[in-house]
Short mmCIF file of C-alpha atoms and ligand atoms in Angstrom, two decimals:
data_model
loop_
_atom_site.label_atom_id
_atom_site.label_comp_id
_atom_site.label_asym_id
_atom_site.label_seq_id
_atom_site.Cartn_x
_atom_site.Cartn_y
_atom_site.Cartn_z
CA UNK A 176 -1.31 15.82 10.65
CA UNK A 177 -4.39 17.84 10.42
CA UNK A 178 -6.06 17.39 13.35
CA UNK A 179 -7.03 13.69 12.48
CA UNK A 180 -8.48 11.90 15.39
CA UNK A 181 -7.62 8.07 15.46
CA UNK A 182 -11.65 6.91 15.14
CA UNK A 183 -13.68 9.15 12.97
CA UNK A 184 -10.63 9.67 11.25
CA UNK A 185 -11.36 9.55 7.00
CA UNK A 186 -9.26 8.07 5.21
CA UNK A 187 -5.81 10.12 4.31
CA UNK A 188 -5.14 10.24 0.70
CA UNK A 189 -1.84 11.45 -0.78
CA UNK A 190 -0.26 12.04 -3.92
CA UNK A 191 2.72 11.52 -5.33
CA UNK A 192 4.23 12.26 -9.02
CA UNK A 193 7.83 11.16 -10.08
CA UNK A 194 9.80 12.85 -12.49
CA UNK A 195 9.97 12.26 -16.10
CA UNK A 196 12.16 9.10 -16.46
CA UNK A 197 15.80 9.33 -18.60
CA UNK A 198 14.29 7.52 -20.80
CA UNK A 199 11.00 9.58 -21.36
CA UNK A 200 13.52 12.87 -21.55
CA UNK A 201 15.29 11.49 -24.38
CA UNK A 202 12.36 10.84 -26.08
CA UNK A 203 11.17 14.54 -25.30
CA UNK A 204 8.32 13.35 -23.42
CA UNK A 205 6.32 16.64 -22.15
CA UNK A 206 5.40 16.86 -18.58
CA UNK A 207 1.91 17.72 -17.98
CA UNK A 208 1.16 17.66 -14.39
CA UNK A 209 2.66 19.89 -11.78
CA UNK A 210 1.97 20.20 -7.81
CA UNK A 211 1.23 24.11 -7.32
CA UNK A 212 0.96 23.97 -3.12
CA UNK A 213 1.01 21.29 -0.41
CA UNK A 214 -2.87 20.34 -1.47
CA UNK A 215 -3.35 20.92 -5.34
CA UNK A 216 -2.20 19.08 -8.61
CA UNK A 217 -2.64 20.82 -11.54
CA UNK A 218 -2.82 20.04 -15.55
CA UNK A 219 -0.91 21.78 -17.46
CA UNK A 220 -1.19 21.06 -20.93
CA UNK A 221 -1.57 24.41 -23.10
CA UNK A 222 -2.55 22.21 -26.29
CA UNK A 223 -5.90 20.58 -24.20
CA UNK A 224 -6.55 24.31 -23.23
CA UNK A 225 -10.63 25.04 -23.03
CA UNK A 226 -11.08 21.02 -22.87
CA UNK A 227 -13.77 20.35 -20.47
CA UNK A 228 -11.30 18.08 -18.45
CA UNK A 229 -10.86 19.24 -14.68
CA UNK A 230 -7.32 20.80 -14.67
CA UNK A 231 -7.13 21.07 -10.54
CA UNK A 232 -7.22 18.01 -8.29
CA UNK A 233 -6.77 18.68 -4.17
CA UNK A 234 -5.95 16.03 -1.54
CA UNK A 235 -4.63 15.90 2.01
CA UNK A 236 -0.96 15.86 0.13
CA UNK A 237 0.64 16.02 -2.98
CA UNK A 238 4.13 15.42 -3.44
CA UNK A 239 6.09 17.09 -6.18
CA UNK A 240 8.52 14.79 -8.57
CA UNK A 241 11.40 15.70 -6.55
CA UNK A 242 10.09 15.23 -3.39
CA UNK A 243 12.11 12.23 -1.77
CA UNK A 244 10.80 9.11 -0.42
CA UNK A 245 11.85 10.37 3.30
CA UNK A 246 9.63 12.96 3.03
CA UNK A 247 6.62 10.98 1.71
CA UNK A 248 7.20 9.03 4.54
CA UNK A 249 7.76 11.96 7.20
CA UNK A 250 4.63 14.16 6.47
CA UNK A 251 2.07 10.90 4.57
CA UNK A 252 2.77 7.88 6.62
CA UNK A 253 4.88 7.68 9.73
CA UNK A 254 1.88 8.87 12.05
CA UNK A 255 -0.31 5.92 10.68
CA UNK A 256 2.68 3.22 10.43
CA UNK A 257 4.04 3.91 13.73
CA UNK A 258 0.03 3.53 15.52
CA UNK A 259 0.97 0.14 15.15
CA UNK A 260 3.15 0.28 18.05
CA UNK A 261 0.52 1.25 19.99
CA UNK A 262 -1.53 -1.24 19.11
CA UNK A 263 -3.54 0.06 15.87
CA UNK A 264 -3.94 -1.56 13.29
CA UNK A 265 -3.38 0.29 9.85
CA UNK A 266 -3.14 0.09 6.22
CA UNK A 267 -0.43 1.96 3.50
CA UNK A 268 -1.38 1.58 -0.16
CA UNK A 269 0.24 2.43 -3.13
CA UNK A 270 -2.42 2.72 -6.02
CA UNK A 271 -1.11 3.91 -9.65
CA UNK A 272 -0.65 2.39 -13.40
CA UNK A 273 2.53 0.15 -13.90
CA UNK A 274 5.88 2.16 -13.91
CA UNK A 275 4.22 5.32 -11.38
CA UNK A 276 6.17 4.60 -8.45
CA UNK A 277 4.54 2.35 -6.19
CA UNK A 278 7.19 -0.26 -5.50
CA UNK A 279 9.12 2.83 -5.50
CA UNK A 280 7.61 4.27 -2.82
CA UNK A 281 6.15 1.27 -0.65
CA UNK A 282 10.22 -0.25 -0.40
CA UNK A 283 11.25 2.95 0.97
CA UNK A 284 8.60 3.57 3.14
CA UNK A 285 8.68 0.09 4.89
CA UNK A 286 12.16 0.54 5.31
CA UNK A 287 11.50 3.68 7.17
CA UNK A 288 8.89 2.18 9.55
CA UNK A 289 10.87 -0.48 10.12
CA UNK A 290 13.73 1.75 11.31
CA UNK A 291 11.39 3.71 13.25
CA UNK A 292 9.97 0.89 14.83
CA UNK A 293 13.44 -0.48 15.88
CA UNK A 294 14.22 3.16 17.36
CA UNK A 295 11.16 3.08 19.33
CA UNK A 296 11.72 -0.39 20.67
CA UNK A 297 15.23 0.67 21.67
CA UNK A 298 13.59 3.70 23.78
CA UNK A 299 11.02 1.66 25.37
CA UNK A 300 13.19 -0.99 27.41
CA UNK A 301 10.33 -1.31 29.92
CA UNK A 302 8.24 -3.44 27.31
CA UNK A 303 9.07 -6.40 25.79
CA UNK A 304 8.74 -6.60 21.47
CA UNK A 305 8.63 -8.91 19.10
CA UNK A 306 8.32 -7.62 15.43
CA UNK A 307 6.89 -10.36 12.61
CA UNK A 308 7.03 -10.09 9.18
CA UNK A 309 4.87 -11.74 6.74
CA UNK A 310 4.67 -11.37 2.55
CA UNK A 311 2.03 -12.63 0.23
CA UNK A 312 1.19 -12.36 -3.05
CA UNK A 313 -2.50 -12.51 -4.38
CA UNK A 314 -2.18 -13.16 -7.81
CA UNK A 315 -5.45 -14.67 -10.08
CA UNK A 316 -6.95 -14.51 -6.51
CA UNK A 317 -4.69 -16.70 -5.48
CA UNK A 318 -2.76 -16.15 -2.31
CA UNK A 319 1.21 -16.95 -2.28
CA UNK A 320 3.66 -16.96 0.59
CA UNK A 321 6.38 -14.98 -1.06
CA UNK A 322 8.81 -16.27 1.95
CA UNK A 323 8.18 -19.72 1.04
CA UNK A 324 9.87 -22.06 -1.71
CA UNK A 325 6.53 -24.18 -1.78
CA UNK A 326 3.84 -22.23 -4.33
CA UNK A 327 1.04 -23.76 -3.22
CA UNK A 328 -1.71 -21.48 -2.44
CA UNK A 329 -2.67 -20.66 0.94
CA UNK A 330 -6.20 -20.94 2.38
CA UNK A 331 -7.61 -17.99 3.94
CA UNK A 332 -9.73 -18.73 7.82
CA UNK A 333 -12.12 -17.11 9.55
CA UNK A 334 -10.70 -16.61 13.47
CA UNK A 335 -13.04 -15.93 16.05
CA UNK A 336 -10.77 -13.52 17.76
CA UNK A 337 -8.35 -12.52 14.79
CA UNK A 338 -10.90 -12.38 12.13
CA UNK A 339 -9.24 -13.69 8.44
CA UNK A 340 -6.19 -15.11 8.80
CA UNK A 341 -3.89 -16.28 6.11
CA UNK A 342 -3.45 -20.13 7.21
CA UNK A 343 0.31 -21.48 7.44
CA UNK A 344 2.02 -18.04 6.36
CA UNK A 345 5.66 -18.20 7.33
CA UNK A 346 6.31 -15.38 9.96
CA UNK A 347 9.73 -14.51 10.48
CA UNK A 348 10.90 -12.51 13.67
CA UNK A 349 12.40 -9.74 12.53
CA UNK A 350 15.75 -9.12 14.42
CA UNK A 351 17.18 -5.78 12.60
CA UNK A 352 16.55 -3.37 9.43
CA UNK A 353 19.34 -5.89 8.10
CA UNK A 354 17.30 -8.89 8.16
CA UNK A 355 14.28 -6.71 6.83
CA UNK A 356 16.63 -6.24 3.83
CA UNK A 357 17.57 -9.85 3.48
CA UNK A 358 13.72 -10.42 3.50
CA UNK A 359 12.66 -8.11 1.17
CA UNK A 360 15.11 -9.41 -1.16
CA UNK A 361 13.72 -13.05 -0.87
CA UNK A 362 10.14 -11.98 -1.22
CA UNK A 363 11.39 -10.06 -4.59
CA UNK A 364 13.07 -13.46 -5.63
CA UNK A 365 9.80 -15.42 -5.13
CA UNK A 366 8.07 -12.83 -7.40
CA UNK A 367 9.89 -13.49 -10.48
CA UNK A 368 9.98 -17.14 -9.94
CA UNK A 369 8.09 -18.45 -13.04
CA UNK A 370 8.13 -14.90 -14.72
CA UNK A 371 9.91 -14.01 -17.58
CA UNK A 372 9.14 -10.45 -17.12
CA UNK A 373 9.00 -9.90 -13.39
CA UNK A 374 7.20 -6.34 -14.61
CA UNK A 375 4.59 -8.23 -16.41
CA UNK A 376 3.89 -10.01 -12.87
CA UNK A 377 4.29 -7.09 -10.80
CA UNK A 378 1.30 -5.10 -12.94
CA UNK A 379 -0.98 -8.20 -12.42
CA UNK A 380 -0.31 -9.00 -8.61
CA UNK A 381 -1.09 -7.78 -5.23
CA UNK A 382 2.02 -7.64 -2.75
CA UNK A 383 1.26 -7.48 1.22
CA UNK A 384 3.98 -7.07 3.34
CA UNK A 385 2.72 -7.12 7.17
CA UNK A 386 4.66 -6.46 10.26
CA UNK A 387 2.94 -7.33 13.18
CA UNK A 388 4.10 -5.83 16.76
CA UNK A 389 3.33 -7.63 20.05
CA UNK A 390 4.60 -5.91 23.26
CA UNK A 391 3.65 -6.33 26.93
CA UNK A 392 5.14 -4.74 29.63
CA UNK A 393 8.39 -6.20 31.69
CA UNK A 394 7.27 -5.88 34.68
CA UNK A 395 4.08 -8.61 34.59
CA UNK A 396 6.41 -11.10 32.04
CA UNK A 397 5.38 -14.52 33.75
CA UNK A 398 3.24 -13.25 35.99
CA UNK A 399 0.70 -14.11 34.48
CA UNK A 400 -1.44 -11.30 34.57
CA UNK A 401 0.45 -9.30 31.63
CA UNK A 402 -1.52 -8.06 28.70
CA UNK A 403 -0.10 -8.19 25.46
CA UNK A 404 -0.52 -5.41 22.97
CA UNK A 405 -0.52 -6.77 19.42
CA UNK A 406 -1.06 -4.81 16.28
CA UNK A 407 -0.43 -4.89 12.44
CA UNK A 408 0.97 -2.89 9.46
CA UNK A 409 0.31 -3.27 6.39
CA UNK A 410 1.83 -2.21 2.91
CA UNK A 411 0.22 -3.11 0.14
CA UNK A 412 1.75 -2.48 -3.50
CA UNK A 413 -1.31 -2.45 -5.41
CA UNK A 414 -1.23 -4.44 -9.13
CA UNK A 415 -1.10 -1.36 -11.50
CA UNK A 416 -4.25 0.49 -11.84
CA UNK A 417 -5.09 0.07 -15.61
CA UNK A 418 -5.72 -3.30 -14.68
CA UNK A 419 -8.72 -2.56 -13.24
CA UNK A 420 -10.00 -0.25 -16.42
CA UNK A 421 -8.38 -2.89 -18.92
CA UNK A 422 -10.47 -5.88 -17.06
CA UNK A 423 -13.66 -3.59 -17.37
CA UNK A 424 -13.24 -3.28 -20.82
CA UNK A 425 -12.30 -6.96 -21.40
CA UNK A 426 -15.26 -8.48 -20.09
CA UNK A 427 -14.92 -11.73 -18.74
CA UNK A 428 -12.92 -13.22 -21.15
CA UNK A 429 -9.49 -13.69 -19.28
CA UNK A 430 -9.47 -15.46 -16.41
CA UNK A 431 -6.49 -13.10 -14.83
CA UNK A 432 -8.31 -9.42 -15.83
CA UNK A 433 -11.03 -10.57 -14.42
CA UNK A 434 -9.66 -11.54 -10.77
CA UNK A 435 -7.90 -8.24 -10.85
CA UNK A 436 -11.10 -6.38 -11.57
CA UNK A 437 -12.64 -8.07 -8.46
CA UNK A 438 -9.78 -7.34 -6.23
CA UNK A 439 -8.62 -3.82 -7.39
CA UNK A 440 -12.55 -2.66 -7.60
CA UNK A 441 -13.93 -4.80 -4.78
CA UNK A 442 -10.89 -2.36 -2.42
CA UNK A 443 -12.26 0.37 -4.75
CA UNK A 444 -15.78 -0.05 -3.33
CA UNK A 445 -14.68 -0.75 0.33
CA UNK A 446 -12.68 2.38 0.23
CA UNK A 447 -15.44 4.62 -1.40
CA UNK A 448 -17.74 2.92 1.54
CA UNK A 449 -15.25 3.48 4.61
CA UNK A 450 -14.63 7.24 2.81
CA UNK A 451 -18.32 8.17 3.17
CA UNK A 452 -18.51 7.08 7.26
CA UNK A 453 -18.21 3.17 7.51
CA UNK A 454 -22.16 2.79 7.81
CA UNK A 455 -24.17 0.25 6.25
CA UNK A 456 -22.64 -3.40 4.81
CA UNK A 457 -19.11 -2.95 3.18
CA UNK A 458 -18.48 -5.95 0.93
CA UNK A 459 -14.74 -7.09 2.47
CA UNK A 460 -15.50 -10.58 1.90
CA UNK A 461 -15.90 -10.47 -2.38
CA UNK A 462 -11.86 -10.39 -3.06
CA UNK A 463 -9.31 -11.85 -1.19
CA UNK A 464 -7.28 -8.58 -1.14
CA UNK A 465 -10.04 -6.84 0.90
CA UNK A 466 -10.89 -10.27 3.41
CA UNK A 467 -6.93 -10.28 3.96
CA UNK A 468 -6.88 -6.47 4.81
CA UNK A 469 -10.79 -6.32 6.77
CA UNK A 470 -8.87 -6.30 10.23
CA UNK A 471 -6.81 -3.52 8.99
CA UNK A 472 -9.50 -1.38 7.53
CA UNK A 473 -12.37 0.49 8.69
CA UNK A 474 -13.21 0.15 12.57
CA UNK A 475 -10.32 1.89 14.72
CA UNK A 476 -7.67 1.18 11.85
CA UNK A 477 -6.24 3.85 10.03
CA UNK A 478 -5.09 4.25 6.45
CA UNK A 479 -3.65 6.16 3.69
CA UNK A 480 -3.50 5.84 0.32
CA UNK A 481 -0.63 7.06 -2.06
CA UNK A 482 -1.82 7.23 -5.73
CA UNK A 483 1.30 7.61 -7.37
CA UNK A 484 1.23 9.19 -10.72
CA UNK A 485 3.63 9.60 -13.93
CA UNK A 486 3.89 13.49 -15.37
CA UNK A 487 4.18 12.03 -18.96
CA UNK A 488 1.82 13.11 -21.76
CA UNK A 489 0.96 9.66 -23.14
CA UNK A 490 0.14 8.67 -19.75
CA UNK A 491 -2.28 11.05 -19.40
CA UNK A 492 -5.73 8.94 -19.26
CA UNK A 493 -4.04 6.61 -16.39
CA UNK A 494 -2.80 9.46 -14.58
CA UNK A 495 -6.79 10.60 -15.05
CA UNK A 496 -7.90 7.39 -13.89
CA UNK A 497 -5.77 7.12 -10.90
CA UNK A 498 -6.78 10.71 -9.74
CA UNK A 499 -10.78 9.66 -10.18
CA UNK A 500 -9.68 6.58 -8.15
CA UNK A 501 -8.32 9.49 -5.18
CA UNK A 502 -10.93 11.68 -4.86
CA UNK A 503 -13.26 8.86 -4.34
CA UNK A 504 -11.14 7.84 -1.80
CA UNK A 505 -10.87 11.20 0.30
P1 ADP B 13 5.51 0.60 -10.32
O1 ADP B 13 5.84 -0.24 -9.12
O2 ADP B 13 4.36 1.52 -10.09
O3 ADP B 13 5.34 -0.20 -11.56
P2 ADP B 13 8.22 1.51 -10.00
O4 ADP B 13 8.21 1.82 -8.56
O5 ADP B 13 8.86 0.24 -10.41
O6 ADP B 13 6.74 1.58 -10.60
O7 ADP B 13 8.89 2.75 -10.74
C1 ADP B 13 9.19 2.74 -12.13
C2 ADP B 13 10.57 3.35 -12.33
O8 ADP B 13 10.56 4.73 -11.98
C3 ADP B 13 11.64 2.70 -11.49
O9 ADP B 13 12.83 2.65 -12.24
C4 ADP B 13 11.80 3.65 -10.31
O10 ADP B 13 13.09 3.61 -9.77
C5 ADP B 13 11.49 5.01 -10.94
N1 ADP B 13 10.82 5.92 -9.99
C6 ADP B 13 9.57 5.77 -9.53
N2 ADP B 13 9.23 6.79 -8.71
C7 ADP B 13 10.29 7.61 -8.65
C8 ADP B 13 10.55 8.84 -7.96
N3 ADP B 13 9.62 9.44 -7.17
N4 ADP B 13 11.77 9.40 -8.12
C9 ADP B 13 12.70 8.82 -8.92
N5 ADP B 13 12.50 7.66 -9.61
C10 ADP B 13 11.31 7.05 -9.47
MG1 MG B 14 5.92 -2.33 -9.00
#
């Protein structure tokens, strides 16, 4: 993928747009964005023409509306997800307003590293795997084991050797893509526990889903002198991006803007930071999202971003928003 080496390697950014919706169609919603290569993103929208808005936005990607997720996955974020397996530690985000794609997008994806992962495993017989999975929710900076029946909120600890660590998360050994199914559909139960509108909750919250790989070769099992590889992946389905631009404009005043301001632009500010060269202080422990994720970031880790976008007119100041977001990223 472009020549990225694994250290000094910047931060990949990617964009994807979905297609209008059925519903915005049969309202006759017009579609003002369009991908015109690979690279660019362009806006298209001949009433705005001689506005002083930027009309072309470039990236390391773009991904047209009927690009499918398999693809995303191919050319974005295989190459990063699958470094876990040898023992690199990485990051996928999906970053867009409510109803853009992210969920979308990070489901699919997991379910292709996961399938990947099982492949490789499968083709390396002379090291032994084991593949975790782990799900939280931060939500009010509040972190939530989304495999667990018990809500209570889970303390966060610095490790010597493992740096934060998420105390008493329920890891599950993950035996097939089957039982990655079964999971995912548990952790998507937990979220609407409590909800009436499991959207409402899904634009506020943070979702991690981490697979962690530990492998060590065959041959030194017992011996005592094996050496065990162990690396995470993370997927994080961002809470949807105009809460971050509704919290600045709220102030202080509710409790739950406010906490998603801190996490959403505390990770905006670590990004920006690891973007320009990862020199100087970067702030990873003022949100919980970015002490959770400061293993995985920065360092040797590597990560993407997908800022998923809508095409639809009314949307047009998120879509904005979520572009200004990406290029501060790349
Ligand atoms: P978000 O998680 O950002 O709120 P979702 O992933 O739930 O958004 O997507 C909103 C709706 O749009 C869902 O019904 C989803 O199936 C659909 N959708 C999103 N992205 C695409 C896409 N690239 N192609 C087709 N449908 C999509
Ligand atoms: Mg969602």
């Amino acid at each position: 993928m472009q020549g990225l080496s694994c250290r000094e390697e910047k931060i990949l950014v990617l964009v994807r747009l979905r297609p209008l919706s059925e519903k915005e169609v049969a309202s006759s919603e017009a579609a003002d964005w369009e991908c015109i290569n690979d690279t660019t993103i362009l806006y298209r929208n001949t009433l705005r023409e001689g506005s002083t808005f930027p009309s072309a936005y470039s990236f390391d990607r773009v991904f047209r509306g009927d690009c499918a997720t398999r693809q995303v996955y191919e050319e974005g974020a295989k190459e990063i997800a699958l470094s876990v397996v040898n023992g690199i530690n990485s990051s996928i985000f999906a970053y867009g307003q409510t109803s853009s794609g992210k969920t979308y997008t990070m489901v699919g994806i997991t379910e292709y590293t996961v399938a990947d992962i099982f492949d490789y495993i499968h083709r390396h017989e002379e090291r032994a795997f084991a593949v975790k999975f782990s799900a939280i929710e931060i939500y009010n900076e509040a972190v939530r084991d989304l495999l667990s029946t018990d809500h209570t909120p889970l303390r966060l600890l610095d490790d010597p050797e493992k740096g934060t660590v998420v105390e008493k998360v329920t890891e599950e050994v993950l035996r097939d893509w089957n039982h990655l199914k079964e999971l995912l559909s548990i952790c998507e139960a937990q979220r609407q526990i409590g909800e009436t509108l499991l959207n409402e909750r899904s634009s506020r919250s943070h979702q991690i889903i981490r697979l962690t790989i530990e492998s060590s070769a065959r041959e030194f099992l017992g011996k005592g002198n094996s050496t065990t590889l162990a690396a995470s992946v993370n997927f994080i389905d961002l809470a949807g991006s105009e809460r971050a631009s509704q919290a600045l404009s709220a102030g202080a005043r509710l409790k739950e803007g406010c906490h998603i301001n801190r996490s959403l632009l505390t990770l905006g500010t670590v990004i920006r930071k690891l973007s320009k060269g990862r020199h100087g202080h970067i702030n990873y422990r003022d949100s919980k999202l970015t002490r959770i994720l400061q293993p995985c970031l920065g360092g040797n880790a590597r990560t993407a971003i997908i800022c998923t976008l809508s095409p639809a007119r009314s949307h047009v100041e998120q879509t904005r928003n979520t572009l200004l977001f990406a290029c501060c990223a790349k």
